[in-house]
GROMACS .gro file of C-alpha atoms in nm:
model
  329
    1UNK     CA    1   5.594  -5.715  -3.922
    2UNK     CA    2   5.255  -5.600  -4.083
    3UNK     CA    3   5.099  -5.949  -3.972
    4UNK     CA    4   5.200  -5.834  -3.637
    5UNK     CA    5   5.061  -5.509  -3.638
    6UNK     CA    6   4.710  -5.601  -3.779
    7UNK     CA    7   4.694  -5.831  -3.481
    8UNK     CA    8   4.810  -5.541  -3.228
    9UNK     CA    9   4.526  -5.339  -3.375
   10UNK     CA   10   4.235  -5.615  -3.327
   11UNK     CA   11   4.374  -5.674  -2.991
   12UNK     CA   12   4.333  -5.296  -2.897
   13UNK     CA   13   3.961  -5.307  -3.069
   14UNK     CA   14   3.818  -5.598  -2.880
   15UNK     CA   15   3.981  -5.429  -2.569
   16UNK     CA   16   3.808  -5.086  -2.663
   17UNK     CA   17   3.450  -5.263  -2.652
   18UNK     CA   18   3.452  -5.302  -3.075
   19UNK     CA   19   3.297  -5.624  -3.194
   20UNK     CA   20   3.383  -5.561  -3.568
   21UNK     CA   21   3.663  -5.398  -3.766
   22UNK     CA   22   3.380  -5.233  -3.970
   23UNK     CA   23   3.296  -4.977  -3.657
   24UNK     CA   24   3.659  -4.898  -3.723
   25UNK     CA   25   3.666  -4.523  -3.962
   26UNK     CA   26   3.860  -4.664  -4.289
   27UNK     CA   27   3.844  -5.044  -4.175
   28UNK     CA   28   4.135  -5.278  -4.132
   29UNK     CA   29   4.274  -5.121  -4.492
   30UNK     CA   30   4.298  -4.783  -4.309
   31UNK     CA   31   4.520  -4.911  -4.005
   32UNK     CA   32   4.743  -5.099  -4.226
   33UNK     CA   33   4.779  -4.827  -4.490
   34UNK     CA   34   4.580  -5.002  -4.794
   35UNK     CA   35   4.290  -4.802  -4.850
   36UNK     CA   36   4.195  -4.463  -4.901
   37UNK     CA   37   3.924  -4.300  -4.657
   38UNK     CA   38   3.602  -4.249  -4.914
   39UNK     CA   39   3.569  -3.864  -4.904
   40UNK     CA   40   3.197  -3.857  -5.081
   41UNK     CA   41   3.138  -4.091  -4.692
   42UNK     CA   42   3.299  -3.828  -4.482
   43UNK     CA   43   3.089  -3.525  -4.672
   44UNK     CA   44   2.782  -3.676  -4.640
   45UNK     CA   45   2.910  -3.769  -4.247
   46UNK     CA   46   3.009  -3.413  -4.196
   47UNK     CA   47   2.678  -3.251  -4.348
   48UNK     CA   48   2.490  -3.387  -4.153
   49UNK     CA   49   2.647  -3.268  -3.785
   50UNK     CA   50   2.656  -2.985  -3.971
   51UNK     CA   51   2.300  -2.993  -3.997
   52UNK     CA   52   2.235  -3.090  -3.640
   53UNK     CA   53   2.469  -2.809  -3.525
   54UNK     CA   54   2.296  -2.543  -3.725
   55UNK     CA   55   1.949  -2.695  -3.588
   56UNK     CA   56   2.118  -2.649  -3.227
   57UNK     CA   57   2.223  -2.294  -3.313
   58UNK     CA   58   1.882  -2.191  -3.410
   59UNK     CA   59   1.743  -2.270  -3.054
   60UNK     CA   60   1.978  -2.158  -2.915
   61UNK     CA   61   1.903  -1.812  -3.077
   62UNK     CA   62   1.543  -1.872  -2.951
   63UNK     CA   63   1.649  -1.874  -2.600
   64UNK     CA   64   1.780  -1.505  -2.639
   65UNK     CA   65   1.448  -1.398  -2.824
   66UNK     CA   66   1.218  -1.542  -2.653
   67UNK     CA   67   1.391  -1.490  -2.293
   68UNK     CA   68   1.317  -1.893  -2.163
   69UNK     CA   69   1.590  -1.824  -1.923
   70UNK     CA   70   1.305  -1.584  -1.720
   71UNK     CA   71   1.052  -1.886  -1.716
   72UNK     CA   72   1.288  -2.230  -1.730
   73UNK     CA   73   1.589  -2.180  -1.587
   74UNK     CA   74   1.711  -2.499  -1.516
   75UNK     CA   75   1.634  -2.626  -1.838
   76UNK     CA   76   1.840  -2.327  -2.006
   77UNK     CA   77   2.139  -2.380  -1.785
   78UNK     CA   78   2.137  -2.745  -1.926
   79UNK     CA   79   2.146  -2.634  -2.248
   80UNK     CA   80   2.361  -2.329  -2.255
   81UNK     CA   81   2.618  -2.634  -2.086
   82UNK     CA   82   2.546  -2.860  -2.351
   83UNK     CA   83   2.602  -2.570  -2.639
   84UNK     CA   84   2.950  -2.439  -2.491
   85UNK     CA   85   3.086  -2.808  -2.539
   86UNK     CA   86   2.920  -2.843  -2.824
   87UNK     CA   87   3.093  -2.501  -3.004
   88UNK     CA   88   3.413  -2.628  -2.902
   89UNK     CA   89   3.376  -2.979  -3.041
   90UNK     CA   90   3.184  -2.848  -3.429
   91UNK     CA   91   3.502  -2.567  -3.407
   92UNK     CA   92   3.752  -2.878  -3.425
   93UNK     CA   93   3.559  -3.047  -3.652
   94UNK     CA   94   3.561  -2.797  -3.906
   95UNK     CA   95   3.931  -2.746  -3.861
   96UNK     CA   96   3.934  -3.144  -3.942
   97UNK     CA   97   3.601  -3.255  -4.174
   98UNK     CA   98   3.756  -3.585  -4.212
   99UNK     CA   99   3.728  -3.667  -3.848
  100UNK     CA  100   3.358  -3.700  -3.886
  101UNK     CA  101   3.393  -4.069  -3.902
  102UNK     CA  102   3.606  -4.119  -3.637
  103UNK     CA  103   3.560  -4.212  -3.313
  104UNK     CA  104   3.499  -3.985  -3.055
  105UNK     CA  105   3.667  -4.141  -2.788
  106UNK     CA  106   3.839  -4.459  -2.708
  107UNK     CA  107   3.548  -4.514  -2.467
  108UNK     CA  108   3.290  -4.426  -2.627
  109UNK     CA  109   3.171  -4.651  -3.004
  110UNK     CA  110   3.004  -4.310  -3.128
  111UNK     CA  111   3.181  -4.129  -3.437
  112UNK     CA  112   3.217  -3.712  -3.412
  113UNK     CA  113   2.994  -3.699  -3.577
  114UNK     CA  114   2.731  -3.890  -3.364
  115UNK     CA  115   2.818  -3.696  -3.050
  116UNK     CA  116   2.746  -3.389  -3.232
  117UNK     CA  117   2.426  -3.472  -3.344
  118UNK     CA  118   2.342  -3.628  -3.016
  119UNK     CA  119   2.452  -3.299  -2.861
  120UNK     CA  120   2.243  -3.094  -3.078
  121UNK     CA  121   1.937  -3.309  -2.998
  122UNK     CA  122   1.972  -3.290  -2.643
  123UNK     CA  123   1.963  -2.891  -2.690
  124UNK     CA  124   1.657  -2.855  -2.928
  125UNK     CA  125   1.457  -3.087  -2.678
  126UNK     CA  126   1.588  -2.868  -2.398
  127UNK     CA  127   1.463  -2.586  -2.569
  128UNK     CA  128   1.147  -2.709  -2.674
  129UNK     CA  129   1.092  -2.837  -2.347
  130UNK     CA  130   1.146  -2.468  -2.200
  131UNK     CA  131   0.914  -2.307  -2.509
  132UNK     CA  132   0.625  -2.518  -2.380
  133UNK     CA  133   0.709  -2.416  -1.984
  134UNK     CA  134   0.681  -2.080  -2.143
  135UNK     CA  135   0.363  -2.121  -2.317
  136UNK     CA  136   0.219  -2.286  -1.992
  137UNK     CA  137   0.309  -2.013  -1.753
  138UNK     CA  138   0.216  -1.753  -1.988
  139UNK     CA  139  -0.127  -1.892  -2.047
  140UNK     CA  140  -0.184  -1.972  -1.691
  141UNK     CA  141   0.034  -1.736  -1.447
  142UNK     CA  142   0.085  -1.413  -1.734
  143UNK     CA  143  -0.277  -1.212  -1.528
  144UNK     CA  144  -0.011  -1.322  -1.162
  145UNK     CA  145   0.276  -1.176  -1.316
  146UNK     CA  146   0.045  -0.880  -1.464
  147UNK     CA  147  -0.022  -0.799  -1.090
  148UNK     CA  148   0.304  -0.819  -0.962
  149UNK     CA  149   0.392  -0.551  -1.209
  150UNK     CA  150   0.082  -0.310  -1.056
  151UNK     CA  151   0.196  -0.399  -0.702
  152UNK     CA  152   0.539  -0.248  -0.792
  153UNK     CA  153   0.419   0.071  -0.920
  154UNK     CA  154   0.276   0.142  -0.579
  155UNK     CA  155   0.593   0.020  -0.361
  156UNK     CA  156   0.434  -0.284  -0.229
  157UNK     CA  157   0.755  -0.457  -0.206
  158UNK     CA  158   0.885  -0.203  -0.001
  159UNK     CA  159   0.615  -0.126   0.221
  160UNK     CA  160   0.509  -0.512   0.269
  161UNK     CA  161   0.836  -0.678   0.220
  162UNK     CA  162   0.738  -1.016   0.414
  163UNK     CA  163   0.397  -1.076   0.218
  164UNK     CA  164   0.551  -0.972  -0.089
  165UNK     CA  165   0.792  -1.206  -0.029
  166UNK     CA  166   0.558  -1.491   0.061
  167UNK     CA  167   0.368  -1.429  -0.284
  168UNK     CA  168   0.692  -1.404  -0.460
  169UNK     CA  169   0.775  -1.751  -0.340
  170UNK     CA  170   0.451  -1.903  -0.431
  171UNK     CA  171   0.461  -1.745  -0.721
  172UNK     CA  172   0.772  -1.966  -0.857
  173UNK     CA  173   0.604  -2.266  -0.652
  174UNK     CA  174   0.311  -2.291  -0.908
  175UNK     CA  175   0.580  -2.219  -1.202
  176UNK     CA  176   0.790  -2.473  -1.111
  177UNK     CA  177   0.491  -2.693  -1.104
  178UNK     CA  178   0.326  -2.594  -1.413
  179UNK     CA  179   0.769  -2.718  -1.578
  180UNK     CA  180   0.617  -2.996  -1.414
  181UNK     CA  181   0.355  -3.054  -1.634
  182UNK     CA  182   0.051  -3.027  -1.341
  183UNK     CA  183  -0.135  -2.747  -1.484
  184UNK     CA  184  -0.463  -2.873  -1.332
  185UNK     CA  185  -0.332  -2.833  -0.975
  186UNK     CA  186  -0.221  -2.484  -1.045
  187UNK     CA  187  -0.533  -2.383  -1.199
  188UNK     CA  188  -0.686  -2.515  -0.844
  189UNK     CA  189  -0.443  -2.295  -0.624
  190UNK     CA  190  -0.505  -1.965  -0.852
  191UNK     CA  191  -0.798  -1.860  -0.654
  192UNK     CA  192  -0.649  -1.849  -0.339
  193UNK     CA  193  -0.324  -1.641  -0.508
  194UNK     CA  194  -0.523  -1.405  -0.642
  195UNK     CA  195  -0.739  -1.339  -0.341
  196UNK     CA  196  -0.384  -1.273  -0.151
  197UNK     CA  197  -0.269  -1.027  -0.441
  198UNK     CA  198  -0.529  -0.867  -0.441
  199UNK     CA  199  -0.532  -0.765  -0.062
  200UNK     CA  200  -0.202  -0.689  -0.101
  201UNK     CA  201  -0.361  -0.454  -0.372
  202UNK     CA  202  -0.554  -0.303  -0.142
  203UNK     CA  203  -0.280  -0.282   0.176
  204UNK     CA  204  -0.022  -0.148  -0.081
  205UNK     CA  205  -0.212   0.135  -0.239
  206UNK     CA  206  -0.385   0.271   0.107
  207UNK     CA  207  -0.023   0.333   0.211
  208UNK     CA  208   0.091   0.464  -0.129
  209UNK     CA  209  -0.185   0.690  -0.147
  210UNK     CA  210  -0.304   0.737   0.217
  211UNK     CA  211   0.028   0.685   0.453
  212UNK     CA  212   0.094   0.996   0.548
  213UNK     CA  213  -0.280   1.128   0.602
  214UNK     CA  214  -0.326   0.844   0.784
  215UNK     CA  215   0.013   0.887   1.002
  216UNK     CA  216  -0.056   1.265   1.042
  217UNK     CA  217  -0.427   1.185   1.174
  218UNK     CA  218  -0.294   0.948   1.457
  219UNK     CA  219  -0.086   1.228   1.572
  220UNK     CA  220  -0.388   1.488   1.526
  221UNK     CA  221  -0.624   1.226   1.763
  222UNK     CA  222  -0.377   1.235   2.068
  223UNK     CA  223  -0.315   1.631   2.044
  224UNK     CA  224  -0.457   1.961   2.183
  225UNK     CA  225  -0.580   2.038   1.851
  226UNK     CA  226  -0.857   1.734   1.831
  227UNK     CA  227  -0.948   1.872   2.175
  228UNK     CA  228  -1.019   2.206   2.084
  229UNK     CA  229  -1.137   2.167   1.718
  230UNK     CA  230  -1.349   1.858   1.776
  231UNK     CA  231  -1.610   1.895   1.487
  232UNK     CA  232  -1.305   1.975   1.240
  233UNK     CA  233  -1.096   1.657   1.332
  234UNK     CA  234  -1.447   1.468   1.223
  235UNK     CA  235  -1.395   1.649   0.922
  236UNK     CA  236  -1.073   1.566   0.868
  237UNK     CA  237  -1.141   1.202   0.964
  238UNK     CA  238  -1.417   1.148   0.779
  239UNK     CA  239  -1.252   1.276   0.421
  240UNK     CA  240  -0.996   1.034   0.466
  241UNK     CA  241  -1.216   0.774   0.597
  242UNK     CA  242  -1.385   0.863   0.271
  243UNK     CA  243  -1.038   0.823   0.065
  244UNK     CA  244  -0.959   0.493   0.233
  245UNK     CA  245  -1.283   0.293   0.106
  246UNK     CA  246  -1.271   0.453  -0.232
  247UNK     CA  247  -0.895   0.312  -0.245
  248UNK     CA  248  -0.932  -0.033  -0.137
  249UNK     CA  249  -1.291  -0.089  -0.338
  250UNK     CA  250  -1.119   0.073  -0.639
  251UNK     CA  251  -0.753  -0.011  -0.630
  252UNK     CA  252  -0.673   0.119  -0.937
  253UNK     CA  253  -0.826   0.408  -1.017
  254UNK     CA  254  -0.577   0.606  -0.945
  255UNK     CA  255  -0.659   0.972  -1.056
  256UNK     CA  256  -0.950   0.956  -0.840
  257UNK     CA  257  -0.782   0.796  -0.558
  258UNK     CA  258  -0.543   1.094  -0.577
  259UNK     CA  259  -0.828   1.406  -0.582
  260UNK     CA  260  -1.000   1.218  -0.294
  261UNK     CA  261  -0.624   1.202  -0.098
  262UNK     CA  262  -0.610   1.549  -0.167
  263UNK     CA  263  -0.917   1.672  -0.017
  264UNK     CA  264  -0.814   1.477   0.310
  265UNK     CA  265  -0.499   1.635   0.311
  266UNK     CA  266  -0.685   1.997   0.317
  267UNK     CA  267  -0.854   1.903   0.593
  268UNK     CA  268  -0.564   1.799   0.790
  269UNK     CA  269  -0.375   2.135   0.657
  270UNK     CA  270  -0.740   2.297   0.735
  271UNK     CA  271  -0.705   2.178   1.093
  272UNK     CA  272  -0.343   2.270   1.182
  273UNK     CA  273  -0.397   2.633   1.041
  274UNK     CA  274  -0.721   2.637   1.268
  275UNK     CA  275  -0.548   2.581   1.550
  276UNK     CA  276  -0.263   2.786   1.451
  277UNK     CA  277  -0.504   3.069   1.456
  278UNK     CA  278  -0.591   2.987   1.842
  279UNK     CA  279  -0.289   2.980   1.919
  280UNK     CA  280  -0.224   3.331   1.812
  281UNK     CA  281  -0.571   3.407   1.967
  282UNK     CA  282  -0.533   3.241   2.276
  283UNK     CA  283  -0.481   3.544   2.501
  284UNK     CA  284  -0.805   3.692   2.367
  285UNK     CA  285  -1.021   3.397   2.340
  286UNK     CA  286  -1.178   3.206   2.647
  287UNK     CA  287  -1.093   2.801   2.569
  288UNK     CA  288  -1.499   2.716   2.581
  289UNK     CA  289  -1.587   3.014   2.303
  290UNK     CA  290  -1.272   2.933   2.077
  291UNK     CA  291  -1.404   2.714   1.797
  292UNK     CA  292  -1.776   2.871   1.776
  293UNK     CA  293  -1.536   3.204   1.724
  294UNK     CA  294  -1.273   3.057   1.486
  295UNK     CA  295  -1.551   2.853   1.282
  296UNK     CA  296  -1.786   3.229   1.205
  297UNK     CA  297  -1.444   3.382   1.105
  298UNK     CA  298  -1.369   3.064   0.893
  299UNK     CA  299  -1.758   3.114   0.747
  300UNK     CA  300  -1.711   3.442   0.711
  301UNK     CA  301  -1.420   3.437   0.494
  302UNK     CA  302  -1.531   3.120   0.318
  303UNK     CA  303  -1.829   3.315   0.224
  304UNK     CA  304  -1.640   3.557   0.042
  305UNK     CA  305  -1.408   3.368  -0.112
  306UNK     CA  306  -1.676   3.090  -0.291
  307UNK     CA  307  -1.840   3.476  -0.411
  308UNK     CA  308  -1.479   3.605  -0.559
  309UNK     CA  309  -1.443   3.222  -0.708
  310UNK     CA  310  -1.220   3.085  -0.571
  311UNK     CA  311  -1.342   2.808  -0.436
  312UNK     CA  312  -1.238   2.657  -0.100
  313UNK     CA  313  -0.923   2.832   0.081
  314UNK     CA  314  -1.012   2.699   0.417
  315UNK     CA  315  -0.691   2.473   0.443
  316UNK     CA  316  -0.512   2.818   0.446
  317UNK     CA  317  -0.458   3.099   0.690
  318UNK     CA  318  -0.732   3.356   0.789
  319UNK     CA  319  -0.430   3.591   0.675
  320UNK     CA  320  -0.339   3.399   0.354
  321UNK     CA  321  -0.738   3.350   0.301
  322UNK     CA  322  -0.780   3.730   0.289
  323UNK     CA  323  -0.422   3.794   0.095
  324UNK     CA  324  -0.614   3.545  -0.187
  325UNK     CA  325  -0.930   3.748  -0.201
  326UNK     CA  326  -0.717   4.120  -0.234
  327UNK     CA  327  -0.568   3.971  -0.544
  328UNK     CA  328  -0.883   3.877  -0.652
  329UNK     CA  329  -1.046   4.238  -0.609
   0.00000   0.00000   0.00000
């Protein structure tokens, strides 16, 4: 009966794709019951997937730290894959060190042991692999991301959501190409990116800044009041004129972009209470005297009010105007 068994058992070998009894963990002794498995073998075996897994483990932990997910994705997804069958497959193996030797399938002529390692190579390539897209996107693309960050800060994706979106998009174009490995055809297209951020830049920060002067100006050229208060409208135009070319030539200067927004936005207050005060003088005023009359009041006041020290009030009220110089006496 034995005889017939050992023959059973090279039958199913040569029909598993095994040219040898050797590849066999144990041998023919180990089928037939005759010899012991050599435990010092299966240590040595079992140390080194341990090894390998450890090794795996590590970059795996440098995915995490290092955040390669944000700059290979693909790559990661591979080997986050490769890790969860991995953990399952070392977890067994500790449970059972002995099966180290054995083979991992019936259709496969690999041990444990060799799929392990082999699975803990594929993930430290995958990982090294990612660590250099890294290093190639951060030496090439960090100054794009840089401006992506300064184009948030002032609501560029929200005010210019198509060209955002356009830069966006080539943005993971040239990443994708520099996983590639072409980081001489990126550094040729980097010109033209940064040309289109920075005009963007520019767009994004007028509106931040200037929107609303802007928008309120528009509304000021097709009303009565740029009719009647011709020479301040220029005024008014001119300061944010003024404010628009020191925004777009200096982008991010911000503090001074803001005090130069602010003194067009007292004009455009300076013009509404103007007209405000026609209105309330309208009955006593003849339309072709109004703004020689309003402008000597304004002067008038104004001259006071620099004397007192305090500075320019012309964006307010005649009445508020004079309420600010009482306080001041």
């Amino acid at each position: 009966m034995k005889k017939t068994a050992v023959v059973l058992a090279i039958a199913a070998l040569t029909l598993s794709g095994c040219k040898t009894l050797d590849a066999v963990p144990g041998g023919l002794g180990n089928l037939v019951g005759t010899k012991e498995v050599d435990q010092a073998q299966v240590q040595a075996v079992y140390n080194k997937a341990q090894e390998a897994y450890l090794s795996a483990q590590s970059s795996m932990q440098i995915v995490a730290t290092e955040s390669l997910s944000d700059f290979d994705p693909e790559r990661i997804k591979d080997a986050n894959k490769v890790w969860s069958d991995l953990q399952e497959e070392f977890a067994e193996l500790q449970g059972k060190p002995e099966r180290a030797i054995e083979k991992a399938s019936l259709f496969s002529s690999n041990t444990v042991a060799d799929e392990i390692m082999e699975q803990s190579q594929q993930i430290t390539t995958l990982v090294s692999a990612a660590q250099a897209s890294k290093n190639a996107i951060v030496a090439v693309l960090e100054p794009v991301r840089a401006h992506f960050a300064v184009l948030d800060k002032i609501d560029a994706k929200k005010n210019f959501e198509k060209q955002y979106a356009q830069l966006v998009s080539r943005h993971e174009e040239l990443k994708e190409m520099l996983i590639e490995g072409e980081q001489s055809k990126v550094e040729g297209y980097l010109p033209d990116l940064n040309n289109r951020l920075h005009k963007l830049e520019q767009d994004a920060v007028e509106k931040f800044y200037l929107g609303e002067v802007l928008a309120d100006l528009k509304v000021l050229a097709n009303s009565d009041k740029s009719d009647v208060l011709p020479s301040v409208f220029v005024d008014a135009k001119n300061a944010a004129e003024l404010a628009q070319a020191f925004a777009r030539n200096n982008v991010r200067q911000y503090q001074d972009i803001e005090a130069k927004t602010l003194l067009a936005q007292l004009q455009v207050k300076r013009i509404n209470s103007l007209f405000s005060e026609h209105i309330s003088r309208k009955e006593a005023l003849k339309d072709d005297t109004v703004e020689v009359q309003l402008l000597g009041l304004e002067k008038q006041i104004y001259q006071l009010t620099q004397k007192a020290g305090l500075g320019d009030l012309r964006h307010l009220s005649f009445t508020e105007q004079l309420a600010e110089l009482n306080k001041a006496n």
